[in-house]
């Protein structure tokens, strides 16, 4: 018979840790050669621990993954710790420092009590291996996580803990039951998908989530794609006071396409992205009239990042062009063929609001819709225009507007048949009437015309 209880200890341990592996040992004859084996042991955390990396990242862990404790035992020395047992730790997360600290703590805890020279304490039936393993699982969390914290030395270390968190969450999910809010069935987590919504606890079964999202995409209902369990409010563009915030929110789907890729095929996901972009842009274009335009090269919507900038870039085909005239970009200072215009009423409203401090809200609302710089330019032009109108109406004024392009043309000399230097229209200086291209003088020749016979009226040296 053995002098000590190693054989009994191993038998009990095999019951306690069914995953324990240990090399064969003879059933009858005394144990003399080295016994080696290994056993997975999980360090139990007394309470949640916080894992930090600098000030940037922090997670809480309530559990850890198992570590593998391997041992080599000299049966002739067992239950002595120092002379009888050699321990080694394999761990997903322990650093070399952690391992040495833990091994040292084990020595501190058990060396004295298992030392045969210590006659008062020594007990040859002391179950050292069993107590070491339970020390590792129950007492080491306070040693390795003082104050229930771990400040990681580098991002790599933090990542290891974060991956543990993810894999444990994944494990928990697979082993829990969930109710699908569409078919109402209760299913195990591996048959479910977690919806990436703010609530963080909404689940659908795989078949339901697949058909739910597929139908919404195929019906073109993409702006409304969301968690079916969450309260839904359609985005209201009137609520925004900042253009950049508005487009950021509008163009960020409630359900990330990365998630959709985990349940739907690539064609559907592409379709979703395209539809989402074009529907969001359509919605935006109705709210902000100079915010987006269809690229004439690839026919996709391009959205301005800055409302005041007339240069626009198509992210799909890489075309940089002018928002106002749609031609490839001609620089800020070159003449642009077509200028975007803001409705007259809006310019008038903005002009009235300009110095009104009580109406900042309303002013901001217009700026978000049309762009501040553009509004200011329009207001200045509008005010200058008003001054011109006054000048035109003044007695003896020699100014008149072109009826086609509204350019103010000055009559310095010559007759009342005017020609616009901008658009080449011909018009009557007296009444502003547009003249026939083929026969501009008809207006002055027709007896029924109000300007009959007045072609030279007002010219110096000609009597009225
Ligand atoms: Zn279902
Ligand atoms: Zn939800
Ligand atoms: Zn394009
Ligand atoms: Zn242009
Ligand atoms: Zn003109
Ligand atoms: Zn006339």
Coordinates of C-alpha atoms and ligand atoms in Angstrom, one line a residue:
X1 CA 0.0 0.0 0.0
X2 CA 1.0 3.6 -0.6
X3 CA 2.2 5.5 2.4
X4 CA 0.0 8.4 1.4
X5 CA -3.3 9.1 -0.2
X6 CA -2.4 10.2 -3.7
X7 CA -4.3 7.3 -5.3
X8 CA -7.5 8.3 -3.4
X9 CA -7.0 12.0 -4.2
X10 CA -6.8 11.3 -7.9
X11 CA -9.9 9.1 -7.8
X12 CA -11.9 11.8 -6.0
X13 CA -10.6 14.5 -8.3
X14 CA -11.6 12.5 -11.4
X15 CA -15.2 12.6 -10.0
X16 CA -15.0 16.3 -9.3
X17 CA -13.3 17.2 -12.6
X18 CA -14.6 14.7 -15.3
X19 CA -12.4 16.5 -17.9
X20 CA -9.2 15.7 -15.9
X21 CA -6.7 13.7 -17.8
X22 CA -4.0 11.7 -16.0
X23 CA -1.6 9.0 -17.1
X24 CA -2.3 5.4 -16.4
X25 CA -1.2 4.1 -13.0
X26 CA -1.2 0.5 -11.6
X27 CA -4.2 -0.4 -9.5
X28 CA -2.5 -2.6 -7.0
X29 CA 1.2 -2.0 -6.7
X30 CA 2.5 1.1 -5.0
X31 CA 2.8 4.3 -7.0
X32 CA 6.5 5.0 -7.7
X33 CA 6.9 6.7 -11.0
X34 CA 5.8 10.2 -11.9
X35 CA 2.1 10.9 -12.3
X36 CA 1.3 13.6 -14.8
X37 CA -2.0 15.0 -15.9
X38 CA -3.9 18.2 -16.6
X39 CA -7.3 19.6 -15.6
X40 CA -9.3 22.6 -16.8
X41 CA -10.0 25.0 -13.9
X42 CA -12.0 28.1 -14.1
X43 CA -11.2 31.0 -11.9
X44 CA -14.4 32.2 -10.2
X45 CA -14.7 35.9 -9.9
X46 CA -16.0 36.9 -6.5
X47 CA -17.6 39.9 -8.1
X48 CA -17.6 41.5 -11.5
X49 CA -14.2 42.8 -12.6
X50 CA -13.6 45.9 -14.6
X51 CA -11.0 45.7 -17.4
X52 CA -9.5 49.0 -18.6
X53 CA -7.2 50.1 -21.3
X54 CA -6.1 53.7 -20.7
X55 CA -9.2 55.9 -20.4
X56 CA -10.5 54.7 -23.8
X57 CA -11.9 51.3 -23.2
X58 CA -13.6 49.5 -20.4
X59 CA -15.6 46.4 -20.0
X60 CA -17.0 44.4 -17.1
X61 CA -16.5 40.7 -16.8
X62 CA -18.5 38.4 -14.6
X63 CA -16.8 35.2 -15.6
X64 CA -13.6 34.0 -17.2
X65 CA -12.8 31.2 -19.5
X66 CA -11.1 28.0 -18.1
X67 CA -7.4 27.7 -17.7
X68 CA -5.5 24.4 -18.0
X69 CA -3.5 23.4 -15.0
X70 CA -1.0 20.6 -15.7
X71 CA 0.8 18.8 -12.9
X72 CA 3.7 16.4 -12.4
X73 CA 3.6 14.5 -9.1
X74 CA 6.3 12.5 -7.5
X75 CA 4.4 9.9 -5.5
X76 CA 7.2 9.3 -3.1
X77 CA 7.1 12.9 -2.0
X78 CA 3.3 13.6 -2.2
X79 CA 1.5 15.4 -0.4
X80 CA 4.5 17.8 -0.1
X81 CA 4.0 20.7 -2.4
X82 CA 7.5 21.9 -3.0
X83 CA 9.1 18.5 -3.4
X84 CA 6.1 16.6 -4.7
X85 CA 4.2 18.7 -7.2
X86 CA 5.2 20.6 -10.2
X87 CA 2.5 22.9 -11.6
X88 CA 2.1 24.7 -14.9
X89 CA -0.6 27.0 -16.1
X90 CA -1.9 27.5 -19.6
X91 CA -4.2 30.4 -19.9
X92 CA -5.9 32.4 -22.6
X93 CA -5.6 35.6 -20.6
X94 CA -3.0 35.3 -17.9
X95 CA 0.3 37.1 -18.5
X96 CA 3.6 35.6 -17.4
X97 CA 3.5 37.9 -14.4
X98 CA 0.0 36.6 -13.5
X99 CA 1.2 33.0 -13.7
X100 CA 4.3 33.6 -11.4
X101 CA 2.1 35.6 -9.0
X102 CA -0.4 32.8 -8.8
X103 CA 2.2 30.0 -8.4
X104 CA 3.9 32.0 -5.7
X105 CA 0.6 32.5 -3.8
X106 CA 0.1 28.7 -4.0
X107 CA 3.5 28.1 -2.5
X108 CA 2.8 30.7 0.3
X109 CA -0.5 29.0 1.1
X110 CA 0.6 25.4 1.1
X111 CA 4.3 25.1 1.5
X112 CA 4.4 25.2 5.3
X113 CA 1.4 22.9 5.9
X114 CA 2.8 20.2 3.6
X115 CA 6.4 20.4 4.9
X116 CA 7.2 17.1 6.8
X117 CA 9.7 19.0 8.9
X118 CA 6.9 20.9 10.3
X119 CA 5.8 18.3 12.8
X120 CA 3.0 20.3 14.3
X121 CA 1.2 20.9 11.1
X122 CA 2.2 18.1 8.7
X123 CA -0.4 15.5 7.9
X124 CA 0.5 12.8 5.4
X125 CA -3.1 12.5 4.3
X126 CA -3.3 16.1 3.4
X127 CA -5.2 16.3 0.0
X128 CA -2.7 18.9 -1.5
X129 CA -3.7 18.6 -5.2
X130 CA -7.4 19.0 -4.4
X131 CA -6.8 22.0 -2.2
X132 CA -4.5 23.6 -4.8
X133 CA -7.1 23.3 -7.5
X134 CA -9.8 24.7 -5.3
X135 CA -7.5 27.5 -4.2
X136 CA -7.0 28.4 -7.9
X137 CA -10.7 28.4 -8.7
X138 CA -11.9 30.1 -5.5
X139 CA -9.2 32.3 -4.1
X140 CA -7.1 33.6 -7.0
X141 CA -9.5 36.3 -8.3
X142 CA -8.6 38.7 -5.5
X143 CA -4.9 38.0 -6.1
X144 CA -5.0 38.5 -9.9
X145 CA -7.6 41.3 -9.9
X146 CA -6.8 43.5 -6.9
X147 CA -9.8 45.8 -6.2
X148 CA -11.7 43.9 -8.9
X149 CA -9.8 45.7 -11.6
X150 CA -7.3 45.1 -14.3
X151 CA -5.6 47.9 -16.0
X152 CA -4.2 46.5 -19.3
X153 CA -0.7 47.3 -20.3
X154 CA -1.5 47.4 -24.0
X155 CA -4.4 47.2 -26.4
X156 CA -3.5 43.6 -27.1
X157 CA -4.2 42.5 -23.5
X158 CA -7.5 44.4 -23.5
X159 CA -8.5 42.7 -26.7
X160 CA -7.9 39.3 -25.1
X161 CA -10.4 40.1 -22.3
X162 CA -12.8 41.6 -24.7
X163 CA -12.8 38.5 -26.8
X164 CA -13.5 36.4 -23.7
X165 CA -16.5 38.7 -23.0
X166 CA -17.7 38.2 -26.6
X167 CA -17.3 34.4 -26.5
X168 CA -19.0 34.1 -23.1
X169 CA -21.9 36.2 -24.3
X170 CA -22.1 34.0 -27.4
X171 CA -22.0 30.9 -25.3
X172 CA -24.8 32.2 -23.0
X173 CA -26.9 33.1 -25.9
X174 CA -26.6 29.7 -27.5
X175 CA -27.6 28.0 -24.3
X176 CA -30.6 30.3 -23.4
X177 CA -34.1 30.3 -24.6
X178 CA -35.6 33.1 -26.5
X179 CA -39.0 34.1 -27.8
X180 CA -39.2 35.1 -31.4
X181 CA -41.5 38.2 -31.6
X182 CA -42.7 37.3 -35.0
X183 CA -43.7 33.6 -34.8
X184 CA -43.8 33.6 -31.0
X185 CA -42.0 30.3 -30.8
X186 CA -39.5 29.7 -28.0
X187 CA -36.1 28.5 -29.4
X188 CA -32.5 28.0 -28.2
X189 CA -30.1 30.9 -28.8
X190 CA -28.3 29.2 -31.7
X191 CA -31.5 29.3 -33.7
X192 CA -32.0 33.0 -33.0
X193 CA -30.5 36.3 -34.1
X194 CA -30.0 39.3 -31.9
X195 CA -31.3 42.5 -33.5
X196 CA -28.7 45.3 -33.3
X197 CA -31.2 47.8 -31.8
X198 CA -30.8 50.2 -28.9
X199 CA -32.8 47.8 -26.7
X200 CA -30.1 45.1 -27.0
X201 CA -32.4 42.3 -26.0
X202 CA -34.6 41.8 -29.0
X203 CA -34.4 38.5 -30.8
X204 CA -35.9 36.9 -33.9
X205 CA -35.6 33.3 -35.0
X206 CA -33.5 32.9 -38.1
X207 CA -36.3 32.0 -40.6
X208 CA -38.4 34.9 -39.4
X209 CA -35.6 37.5 -39.5
X210 CA -34.7 36.3 -43.0
X211 CA -38.2 36.6 -44.4
X212 CA -38.9 39.8 -42.5
X213 CA -35.9 41.7 -43.8
X214 CA -36.2 40.1 -47.3
X215 CA -39.8 41.2 -47.7
X216 CA -39.1 44.7 -46.6
X217 CA -36.3 45.1 -49.1
X218 CA -38.2 43.5 -51.9
X219 CA -41.2 45.7 -51.2
X220 CA -38.8 48.7 -51.4
X221 CA -39.7 49.6 -47.8
X222 CA -36.1 50.2 -46.8
X223 CA -36.2 53.5 -44.9
X224 CA -38.5 51.7 -42.4
X225 CA -36.3 48.7 -41.9
X226 CA -35.8 48.4 -38.2
X227 CA -36.2 46.2 -35.2
X228 CA -39.8 45.0 -35.2
X229 CA -39.9 45.1 -31.4
X230 CA -38.6 48.6 -31.0
X231 CA -40.8 51.7 -31.0
X232 CA -40.4 53.4 -34.3
X233 CA -40.6 57.0 -35.2
X234 CA -40.0 58.1 -38.7
X235 CA -37.1 60.6 -38.9
X236 CA -38.5 64.2 -39.0
X237 CA -36.1 66.5 -40.9
X238 CA -37.9 69.6 -39.6
X239 CA -36.3 68.8 -36.2
X240 CA -32.8 69.4 -37.3
X241 CA -30.9 72.6 -36.8
X242 CA -27.7 71.4 -38.3
X243 CA -27.3 70.1 -41.8
X244 CA -24.4 67.7 -41.1
X245 CA -26.2 66.0 -38.2
X246 CA -29.3 65.7 -40.4
X247 CA -27.6 63.9 -43.3
X248 CA -25.6 61.8 -40.9
X249 CA -28.7 60.5 -39.2
X250 CA -30.7 60.2 -42.4
X251 CA -28.1 58.2 -44.2
X252 CA -27.4 55.8 -41.3
X253 CA -29.9 52.9 -41.5
X254 CA -31.4 51.9 -38.2
X255 CA -30.3 48.3 -38.9
X256 CA -26.7 48.2 -40.0
X257 CA -26.0 46.5 -43.3
X258 CA -23.2 44.6 -41.6
X259 CA -25.9 42.8 -39.6
X260 CA -28.0 42.2 -42.7
X261 CA -25.0 40.5 -44.3
X262 CA -25.0 37.9 -41.6
X263 CA -28.5 36.8 -42.5
X264 CA -29.2 37.8 -46.1
X265 CA -27.4 37.1 -49.4
X266 CA -25.1 39.7 -50.9
X267 CA -27.4 40.6 -53.8
X268 CA -30.2 41.6 -51.3
X269 CA -27.7 43.5 -49.2
X270 CA -26.5 45.4 -52.2
X271 CA -30.1 46.1 -53.2
X272 CA -30.8 47.4 -49.7
X273 CA -27.8 49.8 -49.8
X274 CA -28.7 51.2 -53.2
X275 CA -32.4 51.6 -52.3
X276 CA -31.6 53.1 -49.0
X277 CA -29.3 55.7 -50.4
X278 CA -31.7 56.7 -53.2
X279 CA -34.7 56.9 -50.9
X280 CA -32.9 58.9 -48.3
X281 CA -31.6 61.2 -50.9
X282 CA -35.1 61.6 -52.4
X283 CA -36.4 62.5 -49.0
X284 CA -33.6 64.9 -48.4
X285 CA -34.1 66.6 -51.7
X286 CA -37.7 67.4 -50.9
X287 CA -36.6 69.0 -47.7
X288 CA -33.4 70.8 -48.7
X289 CA -33.8 71.8 -52.3
X290 CA -30.1 72.3 -53.0
X291 CA -28.8 69.3 -51.1
X292 CA -28.6 66.6 -53.7
X293 CA -28.6 66.0 -57.3
X294 CA -28.5 63.0 -59.6
X295 CA -25.1 62.4 -61.1
X296 CA -25.4 62.5 -64.9
X297 CA -22.6 60.0 -65.4
X298 CA -23.9 57.1 -63.2
X299 CA -27.4 58.3 -62.4
X300 CA -27.1 57.9 -58.7
X301 CA -27.9 60.6 -56.1
X302 CA -25.0 62.7 -54.9
X303 CA -25.4 64.4 -51.6
X304 CA -23.7 67.7 -50.7
X305 CA -21.6 67.5 -47.5
X306 CA -21.7 71.3 -47.2
X307 CA -24.8 73.1 -48.4
X308 CA -22.8 76.2 -49.3
X309 CA -20.4 74.4 -51.6
X310 CA -21.4 74.1 -55.2
X311 CA -18.7 71.6 -56.0
X312 CA -20.0 68.0 -55.6
X313 CA -18.4 64.7 -55.8
X314 CA -20.0 61.4 -56.8
X315 CA -18.8 58.6 -54.5
X316 CA -20.0 56.0 -56.9
X317 CA -18.3 57.0 -60.2
X318 CA -15.8 59.5 -58.8
X319 CA -17.1 62.3 -60.9
X320 CA -16.5 65.8 -59.5
X321 CA -19.0 68.3 -60.9
X322 CA -20.8 71.6 -60.4
X323 CA -24.1 71.2 -58.5
X324 CA -25.6 74.2 -60.3
X325 CA -24.8 73.4 -64.0
X326 CA -24.0 69.7 -63.7
X327 CA -20.9 70.1 -65.8
X328 CA -17.6 68.7 -64.6
X329 CA -16.1 71.0 -62.0
X330 CA -15.1 74.4 -63.4
X331 CA -13.6 76.0 -60.3
X332 CA -15.3 78.5 -58.0
X333 CA -14.5 81.6 -60.0
X334 CA -15.5 80.6 -63.5
X335 CA -18.9 81.5 -65.0
X336 CA -21.5 78.8 -64.2
X337 CA -24.2 78.1 -66.8
X338 CA -27.1 77.7 -64.4
X339 CA -27.4 79.1 -61.0
X340 CA -29.5 77.4 -58.4
X341 CA -32.2 79.9 -57.2
X342 CA -34.0 80.0 -54.0
X343 CA -37.8 80.8 -54.2
X344 CA -38.4 84.5 -54.0
X345 CA -40.7 84.2 -50.9
X346 CA -37.9 82.4 -49.0
X347 CA -35.4 85.1 -49.8
X348 CA -37.9 87.7 -48.7
X349 CA -38.6 85.8 -45.5
X350 CA -34.9 85.5 -44.7
X351 CA -34.3 89.1 -45.4
X352 CA -37.0 90.0 -42.9
X353 CA -35.5 87.7 -40.3
X354 CA -31.9 88.8 -40.9
X355 CA -31.6 91.1 -37.9
X356 CA -34.4 89.7 -35.9
X357 CA -32.8 88.2 -32.8
X358 CA -36.1 86.7 -31.6
X359 CA -36.4 84.5 -34.6
X360 CA -33.1 82.7 -34.6
X361 CA -34.9 79.3 -34.7
X362 CA -36.7 80.1 -37.9
X363 CA -33.6 81.6 -39.4
X364 CA -31.6 78.4 -38.6
X365 CA -34.4 76.3 -40.1
X366 CA -34.0 78.1 -43.4
X367 CA -30.2 77.9 -43.2
X368 CA -30.4 74.1 -42.7
X369 CA -32.7 73.9 -45.8
X370 CA -30.9 76.2 -48.2
X371 CA -27.4 76.9 -46.9
X372 CA -26.4 80.0 -45.1
X373 CA -23.9 81.3 -47.6
X374 CA -26.3 80.9 -50.5
X375 CA -29.1 82.7 -48.6
X376 CA -26.8 85.6 -47.8
X377 CA -25.7 86.0 -51.4
X378 CA -29.4 85.8 -52.4
X379 CA -30.4 88.4 -49.8
X380 CA -27.7 90.8 -51.0
X381 CA -28.8 90.3 -54.6
X382 CA -32.4 90.7 -53.6
X383 CA -31.7 94.0 -51.7
X384 CA -29.6 95.3 -54.6
X385 CA -32.4 94.3 -56.9
X386 CA -34.9 96.3 -54.9
X387 CA -32.7 99.3 -55.0
X388 CA -32.5 98.9 -58.8
X389 CA -36.2 98.6 -59.0
X390 CA -36.5 101.9 -57.2
X391 CA -34.0 103.5 -59.6
X392 CA -35.9 102.1 -62.6
X393 CA -39.1 103.6 -61.4
X394 CA -37.6 107.0 -60.7
X395 CA -38.7 109.8 -63.1
X396 CA -36.5 110.2 -66.0
X397 CA -34.6 107.0 -65.3
X398 CA -32.8 105.5 -68.3
X399 CA -32.9 101.9 -66.9
X400 CA -35.1 99.0 -67.8
X401 CA -35.2 95.3 -67.1
X402 CA -34.9 92.7 -69.7
X403 CA -38.2 90.8 -69.6
X404 CA -36.4 87.5 -70.2
X405 CA -33.4 87.4 -67.8
X406 CA -34.2 90.5 -65.6
X407 CA -30.8 92.0 -66.4
X408 CA -31.0 95.8 -66.0
X409 CA -30.1 97.5 -69.2
X410 CA -29.2 101.1 -69.5
X411 CA -30.4 103.2 -72.4
X412 CA -27.5 105.6 -73.1
X413 CA -28.5 106.7 -76.5
X414 CA -30.5 105.3 -79.4
X415 CA -34.1 104.4 -79.8
X416 CA -36.5 102.6 -77.6
X417 CA -35.8 99.2 -79.1
X418 CA -33.4 97.7 -76.6
X419 CA -31.2 94.6 -76.8
X420 CA -30.2 92.7 -73.7
X421 CA -26.4 92.2 -73.6
X422 CA -26.9 89.0 -71.6
X423 CA -29.5 87.0 -73.4
X424 CA -29.9 88.9 -76.7
X425 CA -33.6 89.4 -76.1
X426 CA -35.1 92.6 -77.7
X427 CA -37.6 94.6 -75.7
X428 CA -39.3 98.0 -75.6
X429 CA -37.7 100.5 -73.2
X430 CA -41.0 102.3 -72.5
X431 CA -43.2 99.4 -71.5
X432 CA -40.7 96.6 -71.1
X433 CA -42.6 94.4 -73.6
X434 CA -40.6 91.6 -75.4
X435 CA -40.3 92.3 -79.1
X436 CA -40.6 89.9 -82.0
X437 CA -37.2 88.7 -83.0
X438 CA -38.1 88.8 -86.7
X439 CA -39.7 92.2 -86.6
X440 CA -38.8 94.2 -83.5
X441 CA -40.2 97.4 -84.9
X442 CA -43.7 96.1 -85.3
X443 CA -44.4 97.1 -81.7
X444 CA -43.9 100.8 -82.6
X445 CA -45.6 100.5 -86.0
X446 CA -48.9 98.8 -85.0
X447 CA -51.5 101.4 -84.3
X448 CA -53.1 99.3 -81.6
X449 CA -49.8 99.0 -79.6
X450 CA -49.6 101.3 -76.7
X451 CA -46.1 102.4 -77.9
X452 CA -47.3 103.2 -81.4
X453 CA -45.1 105.8 -83.0
X454 CA -42.9 106.1 -79.9
X455 CA -39.7 104.5 -81.2
X456 CA -37.7 107.7 -80.8
X457 CA -39.6 109.1 -77.8
X458 CA -37.3 110.5 -75.1
X459 CA -34.2 110.8 -77.3
X460 CA -32.3 114.0 -77.1
X461 CA -33.4 116.5 -79.6
X462 CA -36.6 114.6 -80.3
X463 CA -39.9 116.2 -79.2
X464 CA -42.4 114.0 -77.4
Ligands
LIG1 ZN1 -39.8 33.3 -35.6
LIG2 ZN1 -35.4 46.4 -30.7
LIG3 ZN1 -21.8 59.3 -60.5
LIG4 ZN1 -21.6 75.4 -62.9
LIG5 ZN1 -31.9 89.5 -71.1
LIG6 ZN1 -43.5 99.4 -75.5

